[in-house]
Amino acid sequence: MEQEGADLYGETFSCSICLNLLKEPVTIPCGHSYCRTCISSFWDGEAVKDIYSCPQCREAFTPRPVLVKNTMLAEVVEKICSRHDECICFLCSMDEHKGHDTVSAAAERTEKQRELQESRADVQKNIQDREKDVELLQQQVETINVSADQTVEHSEQMFTELIHLLQKRRSELKKEVRSKQQTEVSAVRALQEKLEQEISELKKRDAELQQLSHTEDHIQFVLSYSSLSALSVSTHSSIILTAPENCFEEVTAAVSELREHLQKVLMEDWTKVCQTMERVDALQPEPTSRAGFLKYSQEITLDPNTAFIKLSLSEGNRKVTGMRRNQDHPPHPDRFTGESQVLSRECVTGRCYWEVEWRGTGVYVAVAYNSISRAGSECIFGYNNKSWLLIYTPDIYTFIHNNIITTVPGPHSSRIGVYVDHTAGILSFYSVCDTMTLLHRVNTTFTEPLHLGLRVWCDGDTAELCTI
């Protein structure tokens, strides 16, 4: 009877592919369980692309199912001694641990070896991620240097142009003042020469009159005086100087006013330049609080032209509901025809944050390029290099990109926050409750603007973009 129990134990908790005790057991949609590595390798070798079958019942699936850990089986097969939670020797198994569930040291070594390899893989991935970050930072350094050099060069050019303009205006003003000086001096000189000529003529006449006054012959005096009187001297009025002592004083005042105006403008605009310089932040760190994220929140709506035929949009195209029946959506080249998905109308090219409230078991949150396919397996969020997908199933999150599936630990929440820094190549998913918990972060290089994506499978399930 004991042997029969052992055989039943082996049949129940063994993988039908490798025939060994289940390692990291996962369950596929038909209900059968396998080692995660075994079923993954089996499906990787499937002859018919995009069709994946169960090795036992041969039920076919498309697209490739997401592998979900079987928590109950994992708890059963991962024990050693169930009572003492420790490794034991053979003699102890016959004495102190008699009747306890045990495994061989070799089997435990195999299990721990697998865990070690997984740990190494994680470490190596962390190394690769950090090496990639170092490369990205080096690129950032080069970008900063190029940007700074260009800024200095352009600033030098603009300041040089300003200096040349001021020098040109100074030269023009100098030329105008000298020209006006010459004109005014010439006019004064001409008047001065005229007056000097009149003075000479007057002195000559005064001498003639003086000579006539000494003539003793009365008849001769009268006759000579009569001839002189005909040449009467024109009347003359004193010159009133119209030019002030500093005739160019108004020009000096105008230049002084221009200088004060330029100084004021330069001071005000220079303050703006300095404030702009203070805002330069090359690394642009990710916010650390929800309030910090909310600064980057934007109004996001769903695009009806992309919605699958069994999706209904409401609340100003901010809410999507899975429906049993087809909706009255007109044909459109942007509409998804192969999967129950929808994209946002707005795209993201800088920093952006939004939150999604979901209800049900078949709601997935994604970001994607608008160039993603609208039909076939290439249109499924996460299963291509044009989209990034977060899935929540009971007790666990799963992140998928380019067919690579990553299990993500974190607290369950009906609200998911999504943060994107398109320029820095950062995509982060957060669980939003009383506090924000980072679920998964992606560091990459985005080559196109990003759109929010929602995938709703089940009838009655909903996802709504929160107003924040």
GROMACS .gro file of C-alpha atoms in nm, residues 19-436:
model
  418
   19LEU     CA    1   0.944   1.223  -1.616
   20ASN     CA    2   1.109   1.386  -1.313
   21LEU     CA    3   0.956   1.563  -1.017
   22LEU     CA    4   0.801   1.890  -1.130
   23LYS     CA    5   1.044   2.183  -1.119
   24GLU     CA    6   0.886   2.528  -1.110
   25PRO     CA    7   0.547   2.378  -1.208
   26VAL     CA    8   0.326   2.580  -1.443
   27THR     CA    9  -0.026   2.506  -1.563
   28ILE     CA   10  -0.147   2.561  -1.921
   29PRO     CA   11  -0.510   2.640  -2.019
   30CYS     CA   12  -0.616   2.273  -2.058
   31GLY     CA   13  -0.524   2.208  -1.692
   32HIS     CA   14  -0.211   1.995  -1.732
   33SER     CA   15   0.106   2.092  -1.547
   34TYR     CA   16   0.471   2.078  -1.655
   35CYS     CA   17   0.813   2.206  -1.559
   36ARG     CA   18   0.838   2.562  -1.688
   37THR     CA   19   1.160   2.480  -1.874
   38CYS     CA   20   1.020   2.158  -2.024
   39ILE     CA   21   0.700   2.305  -2.170
   40SER     CA   22   0.889   2.617  -2.288
   41SER     CA   23   1.143   2.399  -2.472
   42PHE     CA   24   0.864   2.180  -2.610
   43TRP     CA   25   0.676   2.477  -2.753
   44ASP     CA   26   0.998   2.633  -2.885
   45GLY     CA   27   1.034   2.321  -3.101
   46GLU     CA   28   0.676   2.313  -3.229
   47ALA     CA   29   0.676   2.248  -3.606
   48VAL     CA   30   0.363   2.453  -3.678
   49LYS     CA   31   0.429   2.813  -3.602
   50ASP     CA   32   0.184   3.009  -3.385
   51ILE     CA   33   0.001   2.688  -3.282
   52TYR     CA   34   0.097   2.539  -2.947
   53SER     CA   35  -0.037   2.208  -2.813
   54CYS     CA   36  -0.050   2.014  -2.486
   55PRO     CA   37   0.190   1.712  -2.492
   56GLN     CA   38  -0.070   1.501  -2.309
   57CYS     CA   39  -0.416   1.586  -2.445
   58ARG     CA   40  -0.288   1.758  -2.766
   59GLU     CA   41  -0.529   2.049  -2.723
   60ALA     CA   42  -0.404   2.334  -2.943
   61PHE     CA   43  -0.368   2.698  -2.842
   62THR     CA   44  -0.304   3.018  -3.029
   63PRO     CA   45  -0.144   3.250  -2.946
   64ARG     CA   46   0.118   3.093  -2.724
   65PRO     CA   47  -0.032   3.082  -2.370
   66VAL     CA   48   0.125   3.277  -2.086
   67LEU     CA   49   0.282   3.033  -1.840
   68VAL     CA   50   0.149   3.084  -1.487
   69LYS     CA   51   0.310   2.923  -1.182
   70ASN     CA   52   0.097   2.654  -1.012
   71THR     CA   53   0.133   2.775  -0.655
   72MET     CA   54  -0.024   2.469  -0.491
   73LEU     CA   55   0.195   2.218  -0.677
   74ALA     CA   56   0.501   2.430  -0.614
   75GLU     CA   57   0.438   2.424  -0.239
   76VAL     CA   58   0.404   2.042  -0.245
   77VAL     CA   59   0.707   1.951  -0.457
   78GLU     CA   60   0.945   2.213  -0.314
   79LYS     CA   61   0.945   2.069   0.047
   80ILE     CA   62   1.222   1.860   0.196
   81CYS     CA   63   1.142   1.760   0.531
   82SER     CA   64   0.790   1.898   0.571
   83ARG     CA   65   0.818   1.919   0.950
   84HIS     CA   66   1.167   2.050   1.001
   85ASP     CA   67   1.231   2.238   0.677
   86GLU     CA   68   1.588   2.106   0.654
   87CYS     CA   69   1.804   1.860   0.467
   88ILE     CA   70   1.843   1.521   0.643
   89CYS     CA   71   2.066   1.213   0.601
   90PHE     CA   72   1.948   0.852   0.541
   91LEU     CA   73   1.988   0.743   0.904
   92CYS     CA   74   1.788   1.041   1.025
   93SER     CA   75   1.512   0.957   0.779
   94MET     CA   76   1.479   0.617   0.955
   95ASP     CA   77   1.478   0.766   1.304
   96GLU     CA   78   1.392   1.126   1.392
   97HIS     CA   79   1.232   1.200   1.055
   98LYS     CA   80   1.068   0.858   1.010
   99GLY     CA   81   0.750   0.895   0.805
  100HIS     CA   82   0.838   1.249   0.693
  101ASP     CA   83   0.843   1.355   0.326
  102THR     CA   84   1.203   1.348   0.205
  103VAL     CA   85   1.402   1.384  -0.112
  104SER     CA   86   1.748   1.256  -0.201
  105ALA     CA   87   2.051   1.480  -0.170
  106ALA     CA   88   2.113   1.434  -0.543
  107ALA     CA   89   1.761   1.551  -0.623
  108GLU     CA   90   1.801   1.845  -0.389
  109ARG     CA   91   2.139   1.925  -0.547
  110THR     CA   92   1.974   1.921  -0.888
  111GLU     CA   93   1.707   2.159  -0.765
  112LYS     CA   94   1.954   2.391  -0.598
  113GLN     CA   95   2.175   2.375  -0.907
  114ARG     CA   96   1.881   2.491  -1.114
  115GLU     CA   97   1.819   2.773  -0.867
  116LEU     CA   98   2.187   2.861  -0.882
  117GLN     CA   99   2.175   2.878  -1.261
  118GLU     CA  100   1.867   3.098  -1.238
  119SER     CA  101   2.045   3.320  -0.988
  120ARG     CA  102   2.344   3.342  -1.220
  121ALA     CA  103   2.113   3.425  -1.506
  122ASP     CA  104   1.959   3.702  -1.298
  123VAL     CA  105   2.303   3.833  -1.203
  124GLN     CA  106   2.421   3.821  -1.563
  125LYS     CA  107   2.107   4.000  -1.673
  126ASN     CA  108   2.168   4.266  -1.408
  127ILE     CA  109   2.524   4.300  -1.535
  128GLN     CA  110   2.399   4.338  -1.892
  129ASP     CA  111   2.138   4.589  -1.782
  130ARG     CA  112   2.394   4.793  -1.596
  131GLU     CA  113   2.643   4.774  -1.882
  132LYS     CA  114   2.367   4.899  -2.107
  133ASP     CA  115   2.296   5.177  -1.858
  134VAL     CA  116   2.665   5.269  -1.858
  135GLU     CA  117   2.657   5.284  -2.237
  136LEU     CA  118   2.345   5.498  -2.227
  137LEU     CA  119   2.509   5.730  -1.973
  138GLN     CA  120   2.816   5.758  -2.196
  139GLN     CA  121   2.587   5.850  -2.483
  140GLN     CA  122   2.426   6.104  -2.250
  141VAL     CA  123   2.769   6.251  -2.173
  142GLU     CA  124   2.840   6.284  -2.543
  143THR     CA  125   2.500   6.440  -2.599
  144ILE     CA  126   2.560   6.690  -2.315
  145ASN     CA  127   2.902   6.781  -2.455
  146VAL     CA  128   2.771   6.830  -2.808
  147SER     CA  129   2.475   7.035  -2.683
  148ALA     CA  130   2.697   7.252  -2.462
  149ASP     CA  131   2.949   7.311  -2.743
  150GLN     CA  132   2.672   7.407  -2.983
  151THR     CA  133   2.519   7.640  -2.724
  152VAL     CA  134   2.852   7.813  -2.662
  153GLU     CA  135   2.918   7.844  -3.035
  154HIS     CA  136   2.574   7.986  -3.110
  155SER     CA  137   2.588   8.219  -2.810
  156GLU     CA  138   2.928   8.348  -2.917
  157GLN     CA  139   2.793   8.411  -3.265
  158MET     CA  140   2.486   8.595  -3.135
  159PHE     CA  141   2.686   8.808  -2.891
  160THR     CA  142   2.935   8.887  -3.169
  161GLU     CA  143   2.646   8.997  -3.390
  162LEU     CA  144   2.517   9.220  -3.110
  163ILE     CA  145   2.862   9.371  -3.060
  164HIS     CA  146   2.898   9.432  -3.434
  165LEU     CA  147   2.556   9.597  -3.442
  166LEU     CA  148   2.649   9.827  -3.154
  167GLN     CA  149   2.982   9.910  -3.321
  168LYS     CA  150   2.800   9.983  -3.646
  169ARG     CA  151   2.552  10.213  -3.472
  170ARG     CA  152   2.839  10.387  -3.288
  171SER     CA  153   3.020  10.445  -3.617
  172GLU     CA  154   2.704  10.573  -3.785
  173LEU     CA  155   2.630  10.813  -3.499
  174LYS     CA  156   2.988  10.940  -3.504
  175LYS     CA  157   2.962  10.997  -3.878
  176GLU     CA  158   2.631  11.182  -3.844
  177VAL     CA  159   2.761  11.405  -3.564
  178ARG     CA  160   3.074  11.497  -3.762
  179SER     CA  161   2.868  11.568  -4.074
  180LYS     CA  162   2.631  11.791  -3.877
  181GLN     CA  163   2.931  11.956  -3.714
  182GLN     CA  164   3.080  12.040  -4.055
  183THR     CA  165   2.752  12.178  -4.188
  184GLU     CA  166   2.695  12.402  -3.886
  185VAL     CA  167   3.056  12.523  -3.875
  186SER     CA  168   3.047  12.608  -4.251
  187ALA     CA  169   2.733  12.815  -4.203
  188VAL     CA  170   2.891  13.005  -3.913
  189ARG     CA  171   3.213  13.054  -4.112
  190ALA     CA  172   3.022  13.201  -4.411
  191LEU     CA  173   2.838  13.447  -4.186
  192GLN     CA  174   3.162  13.536  -4.013
  193GLU     CA  175   3.333  13.611  -4.349
  194LYS     CA  176   3.040  13.829  -4.457
  195LEU     CA  177   3.055  14.030  -4.138
  196GLU     CA  178   3.432  14.072  -4.167
  197GLN     CA  179   3.388  14.204  -4.525
  198GLU     CA  180   3.125  14.452  -4.407
  199ILE     CA  181   3.355  14.564  -4.127
  200SER     CA  182   3.634  14.631  -4.381
  201GLU     CA  183   3.402  14.835  -4.601
  202LEU     CA  184   3.272  15.032  -4.303
  203LYS     CA  185   3.624  15.112  -4.187
  204LYS     CA  186   3.708  15.236  -4.539
  205ARG     CA  187   3.405  15.465  -4.543
  206ASP     CA  188   3.483  15.588  -4.193
  207ALA     CA  189   3.828  15.693  -4.317
  208GLU     CA  190   3.675  15.879  -4.613
  209LEU     CA  191   3.432  16.062  -4.387
  210GLN     CA  192   3.711  16.151  -4.150
  211GLN     CA  193   3.915  16.293  -4.440
  212LEU     CA  194   3.614  16.494  -4.565
  213SER     CA  195   3.560  16.641  -4.222
  214HIS     CA  196   3.897  16.821  -4.254
  215THR     CA  197   3.811  16.995  -4.591
  216GLU     CA  198   3.828  17.377  -4.545
  217ASP     CA  199   3.659  17.475  -4.872
  218HIS     CA  200   3.293  17.496  -4.794
  219ILE     CA  201   3.174  17.441  -5.148
  220GLN     CA  202   3.403  17.145  -5.193
  221PHE     CA  203   3.283  16.997  -4.860
  222VAL     CA  204   2.918  17.019  -4.958
  223LEU     CA  205   2.971  16.869  -5.298
  224SER     CA  206   3.186  16.582  -5.165
  225TYR     CA  207   2.948  16.499  -4.879
  226SER     CA  208   2.654  16.487  -5.121
  227SER     CA  209   2.831  16.227  -5.329
  228LEU     CA  210   2.911  16.019  -5.016
  229SER     CA  211   2.557  16.031  -4.882
  230ALA     CA  212   2.432  15.846  -5.188
  231LEU     CA  213   2.630  15.544  -5.063
  232SER     CA  214   2.439  15.514  -4.741
  233VAL     CA  215   2.541  15.224  -4.516
  234SER     CA  216   2.281  14.949  -4.472
  235THR     CA  217   2.141  14.904  -4.127
  236HIS     CA  218   2.266  14.609  -3.920
  237SER     CA  219   2.115  14.425  -3.627
  238SER     CA  220   2.318  14.225  -3.375
  239ILE     CA  221   2.338  13.849  -3.431
  240ILE     CA  222   2.142  13.638  -3.181
  241LEU     CA  223   2.310  13.303  -3.128
  242THR     CA  224   2.049  13.023  -3.168
  243ALA     CA  225   2.279  12.732  -3.077
  244PRO     CA  226   2.329  12.655  -2.705
  245GLU     CA  227   2.673  12.611  -2.559
  246ASN     CA  228   2.632  12.231  -2.606
  247CYS     CA  229   2.439  12.207  -2.931
  248PHE     CA  230   2.460  11.823  -2.937
  249GLU     CA  231   2.334  11.778  -2.581
  250GLU     CA  232   2.004  11.625  -2.697
  251VAL     CA  233   2.193  11.364  -2.897
  252THR     CA  234   2.398  11.275  -2.591
  253ALA     CA  235   2.079  11.244  -2.386
  254ALA     CA  236   1.921  11.019  -2.649
  255VAL     CA  237   2.226  10.788  -2.652
  256SER     CA  238   2.221  10.779  -2.273
  257GLU     CA  239   1.855  10.681  -2.277
  258LEU     CA  240   1.930  10.408  -2.531
  259ARG     CA  241   2.207  10.275  -2.308
  260GLU     CA  242   1.978  10.261  -2.004
  261HIS     CA  243   1.709  10.087  -2.207
  262LEU     CA  244   1.954   9.827  -2.338
  263GLN     CA  245   2.092   9.768  -1.989
  264LYS     CA  246   1.741   9.713  -1.854
  265VAL     CA  247   1.650   9.472  -2.134
  266LEU     CA  248   1.979   9.285  -2.098
  267MET     CA  249   1.934   9.250  -1.722
  268GLU     CA  250   1.575   9.122  -1.754
  269ASP     CA  251   1.653   8.883  -2.039
  270TRP     CA  252   1.976   8.772  -1.875
  271THR     CA  253   1.777   8.670  -1.569
  272LYS     CA  254   1.561   8.454  -1.797
  273VAL     CA  255   1.874   8.298  -1.949
  274CYS     CA  256   2.010   8.216  -1.602
  275GLN     CA  257   1.677   8.067  -1.493
  276THR     CA  258   1.674   7.852  -1.806
  277MET     CA  259   2.027   7.737  -1.729
  278GLU     CA  260   1.919   7.633  -1.377
  279ARG     CA  261   1.645   7.415  -1.530
  280VAL     CA  262   1.897   7.216  -1.736
  281ASP     CA  263   1.894   6.865  -1.592
  282ALA     CA  264   2.061   6.606  -1.810
  283LEU     CA  265   1.969   6.299  -1.606
  284GLN     CA  266   1.607   6.399  -1.530
  285PRO     CA  267   1.556   6.156  -1.239
  286GLU     CA  268   1.228   5.968  -1.211
  287PRO     CA  269   0.985   6.116  -0.954
  288THR     CA  270   0.985   5.954  -0.609
  289SER     CA  271   0.629   6.033  -0.500
  290ARG     CA  272   0.284   6.018  -0.651
  291ALA     CA  273   0.265   6.397  -0.633
  292GLY     CA  274   0.583   6.409  -0.841
  293PHE     CA  275   0.433   6.174  -1.100
  294LEU     CA  276   0.109   6.371  -1.116
  295LYS     CA  277   0.305   6.672  -1.245
  296TYR     CA  278   0.343   6.477  -1.570
  297SER     CA  279  -0.017   6.358  -1.598
  298GLN     CA  280  -0.183   6.430  -1.931
  299GLU     CA  281  -0.534   6.403  -2.071
  300ILE     CA  282  -0.543   6.065  -2.246
  301THR     CA  283  -0.841   5.928  -2.440
  302LEU     CA  284  -0.897   5.607  -2.632
  303ASP     CA  285  -0.915   5.606  -3.011
  304PRO     CA  286  -1.250   5.459  -3.129
  305ASN     CA  287  -1.096   5.388  -3.470
  306THR     CA  288  -0.860   5.132  -3.313
  307ALA     CA  289  -1.110   4.954  -3.085
  308PHE     CA  290  -1.179   4.585  -3.149
  309ILE     CA  291  -1.534   4.506  -3.263
  310LYS     CA  292  -1.632   4.362  -2.922
  311LEU     CA  293  -1.511   4.662  -2.722
  312SER     CA  294  -1.742   4.944  -2.615
  313LEU     CA  295  -1.604   5.290  -2.532
  314SER     CA  296  -1.774   5.531  -2.290
  315GLU     CA  297  -1.707   5.817  -2.045
  316GLY     CA  298  -1.574   6.041  -2.321
  317ASN     CA  299  -1.365   5.757  -2.466
  318ARG     CA  300  -1.186   5.708  -2.133
  319LYS     CA  301  -1.349   5.375  -2.044
  320VAL     CA  302  -1.350   5.045  -2.236
  321THR     CA  303  -1.579   4.748  -2.166
  322GLY     CA  304  -1.561   4.395  -2.305
  323MET     CA  305  -1.891   4.299  -2.472
  324ARG     CA  306  -2.044   3.964  -2.566
  325ARG     CA  307  -2.183   4.092  -2.896
  326ASN     CA  308  -2.017   4.281  -3.178
  327GLN     CA  309  -2.047   4.658  -3.157
  328ASP     CA  310  -2.148   4.885  -3.442
  329HIS     CA  311  -1.793   4.998  -3.530
  330PRO     CA  312  -1.746   5.112  -3.892
  331PRO     CA  313  -1.451   4.962  -4.084
  332HIS     CA  314  -1.126   5.150  -4.035
  333PRO     CA  315  -0.764   5.067  -4.131
  334ASP     CA  316  -0.648   5.143  -3.775
  335ARG     CA  317  -0.893   4.900  -3.611
  336PHE     CA  318  -0.765   4.583  -3.439
  337THR     CA  319  -0.924   4.282  -3.605
  338GLY     CA  320  -0.732   3.999  -3.444
  339GLU     CA  321  -0.732   4.083  -3.071
  340SER     CA  322  -0.959   4.261  -2.822
  341GLN     CA  323  -0.739   4.570  -2.795
  342VAL     CA  324  -0.753   4.950  -2.824
  343LEU     CA  325  -0.491   5.228  -2.844
  344SER     CA  326  -0.500   5.584  -2.713
  345ARG     CA  327  -0.556   5.873  -2.951
  346GLU     CA  328  -0.275   6.080  -2.795
  347CYS     CA  329   0.089   5.984  -2.825
  348VAL     CA  330   0.381   6.039  -2.589
  349THR     CA  331   0.716   6.185  -2.697
  350GLY     CA  332   0.837   6.334  -2.367
  351ARG     CA  333   0.741   6.266  -2.005
  352CYS     CA  334   0.393   6.138  -1.927
  353TYR     CA  335   0.208   5.963  -1.644
  354TRP     CA  336  -0.138   5.808  -1.633
  355GLU     CA  337  -0.335   5.566  -1.419
  356VAL     CA  338  -0.571   5.286  -1.523
  357GLU     CA  339  -0.848   5.146  -1.301
  358TRP     CA  340  -0.949   4.792  -1.397
  359ARG     CA  341  -1.231   4.556  -1.306
  360GLY     CA  342  -1.232   4.186  -1.392
  361THR     CA  343  -0.977   3.917  -1.468
  362GLY     CA  344  -0.903   3.978  -1.835
  363VAL     CA  345  -0.769   4.336  -1.840
  364TYR     CA  346  -0.411   4.406  -1.950
  365VAL     CA  347  -0.224   4.740  -1.964
  366ALA     CA  348   0.032   4.814  -2.234
  367VAL     CA  349   0.219   5.081  -2.427
  368ALA     CA  350   0.282   5.039  -2.799
  369TYR     CA  351   0.394   5.207  -3.116
  370ASN     CA  352   0.118   5.314  -3.352
  371SER     CA  353   0.290   5.108  -3.623
  372ILE     CA  354   0.199   4.782  -3.446
  373SER     CA  355   0.014   4.536  -3.669
  374ARG     CA  356  -0.367   4.535  -3.648
  375ALA     CA  357  -0.418   4.164  -3.726
  376GLY     CA  358  -0.254   3.827  -3.671
  377SER     CA  359  -0.022   3.721  -3.391
  378GLU     CA  360   0.202   4.024  -3.450
  379CYS     CA  361  -0.073   4.254  -3.321
  380ILE     CA  362  -0.088   4.101  -2.971
  381PHE     CA  363   0.046   4.339  -2.710
  382GLY     CA  364   0.372   4.208  -2.565
  383TYR     CA  365   0.437   3.945  -2.831
  384ASN     CA  366   0.640   4.171  -3.059
  385ASN     CA  367   0.911   4.435  -3.036
  386LYS     CA  368   0.660   4.719  -3.071
  387SER     CA  369   0.472   4.683  -2.743
  388TRP     CA  370   0.522   4.630  -2.370
  389LEU     CA  371   0.250   4.453  -2.166
  390LEU     CA  372   0.168   4.411  -1.796
  391ILE     CA  373  -0.074   4.131  -1.698
  392TYR     CA  374  -0.224   4.059  -1.358
  393THR     CA  375  -0.341   3.708  -1.279
  394PRO     CA  376  -0.430   3.581  -0.930
  395ASP     CA  377  -0.136   3.647  -0.694
  396ILE     CA  378   0.113   3.747  -0.963
  397TYR     CA  379   0.199   4.005  -1.230
  398THR     CA  380   0.357   3.917  -1.562
  399PHE     CA  381   0.548   4.147  -1.794
  400ILE     CA  382   0.583   4.058  -2.164
  401HIS     CA  383   0.786   4.220  -2.440
  402ASN     CA  384   0.899   4.070  -2.769
  403ASN     CA  385   0.773   3.725  -2.660
  404ILE     CA  386   0.988   3.734  -2.347
  405ILE     CA  387   0.786   3.665  -2.034
  406THR     CA  388   0.899   3.796  -1.694
  407THR     CA  389   0.729   3.716  -1.363
  408VAL     CA  390   0.685   4.035  -1.159
  409PRO     CA  391   0.625   4.032  -0.781
  410GLY     CA  392   0.418   4.304  -0.622
  411PRO     CA  393   0.101   4.386  -0.427
  412HIS     CA  394  -0.234   4.346  -0.599
  413SER     CA  395  -0.409   4.668  -0.691
  414SER     CA  396  -0.701   4.758  -0.911
  415ARG     CA  397  -0.516   5.071  -1.019
  416ILE     CA  398  -0.195   5.067  -1.223
  417GLY     CA  399   0.024   5.373  -1.279
  418VAL     CA  400   0.228   5.400  -1.598
  419TYR     CA  401   0.522   5.642  -1.629
  420VAL     CA  402   0.703   5.712  -1.955
  421ASP     CA  403   1.012   5.922  -2.018
  422HIS     CA  404   1.038   5.884  -2.394
  423THR     CA  405   1.364   6.077  -2.427
  424ALA     CA  406   1.540   5.885  -2.149
  425GLY     CA  407   1.394   5.552  -2.267
  426ILE     CA  408   1.222   5.473  -1.935
  427LEU     CA  409   0.893   5.284  -1.893
  428SER     CA  410   0.772   5.203  -1.541
  429PHE     CA  411   0.462   5.024  -1.409
  430TYR     CA  412   0.340   5.096  -1.055
  431SER     CA  413   0.083   4.942  -0.824
  432VAL     CA  414  -0.118   5.236  -0.688
  433CYS     CA  415  -0.288   5.194  -0.349
  434ASP     CA  416  -0.222   5.401  -0.039
  435THR     CA  417   0.136   5.407  -0.162
  436MET     CA  418   0.303   5.350  -0.498
   0.00000   0.00000   0.00000
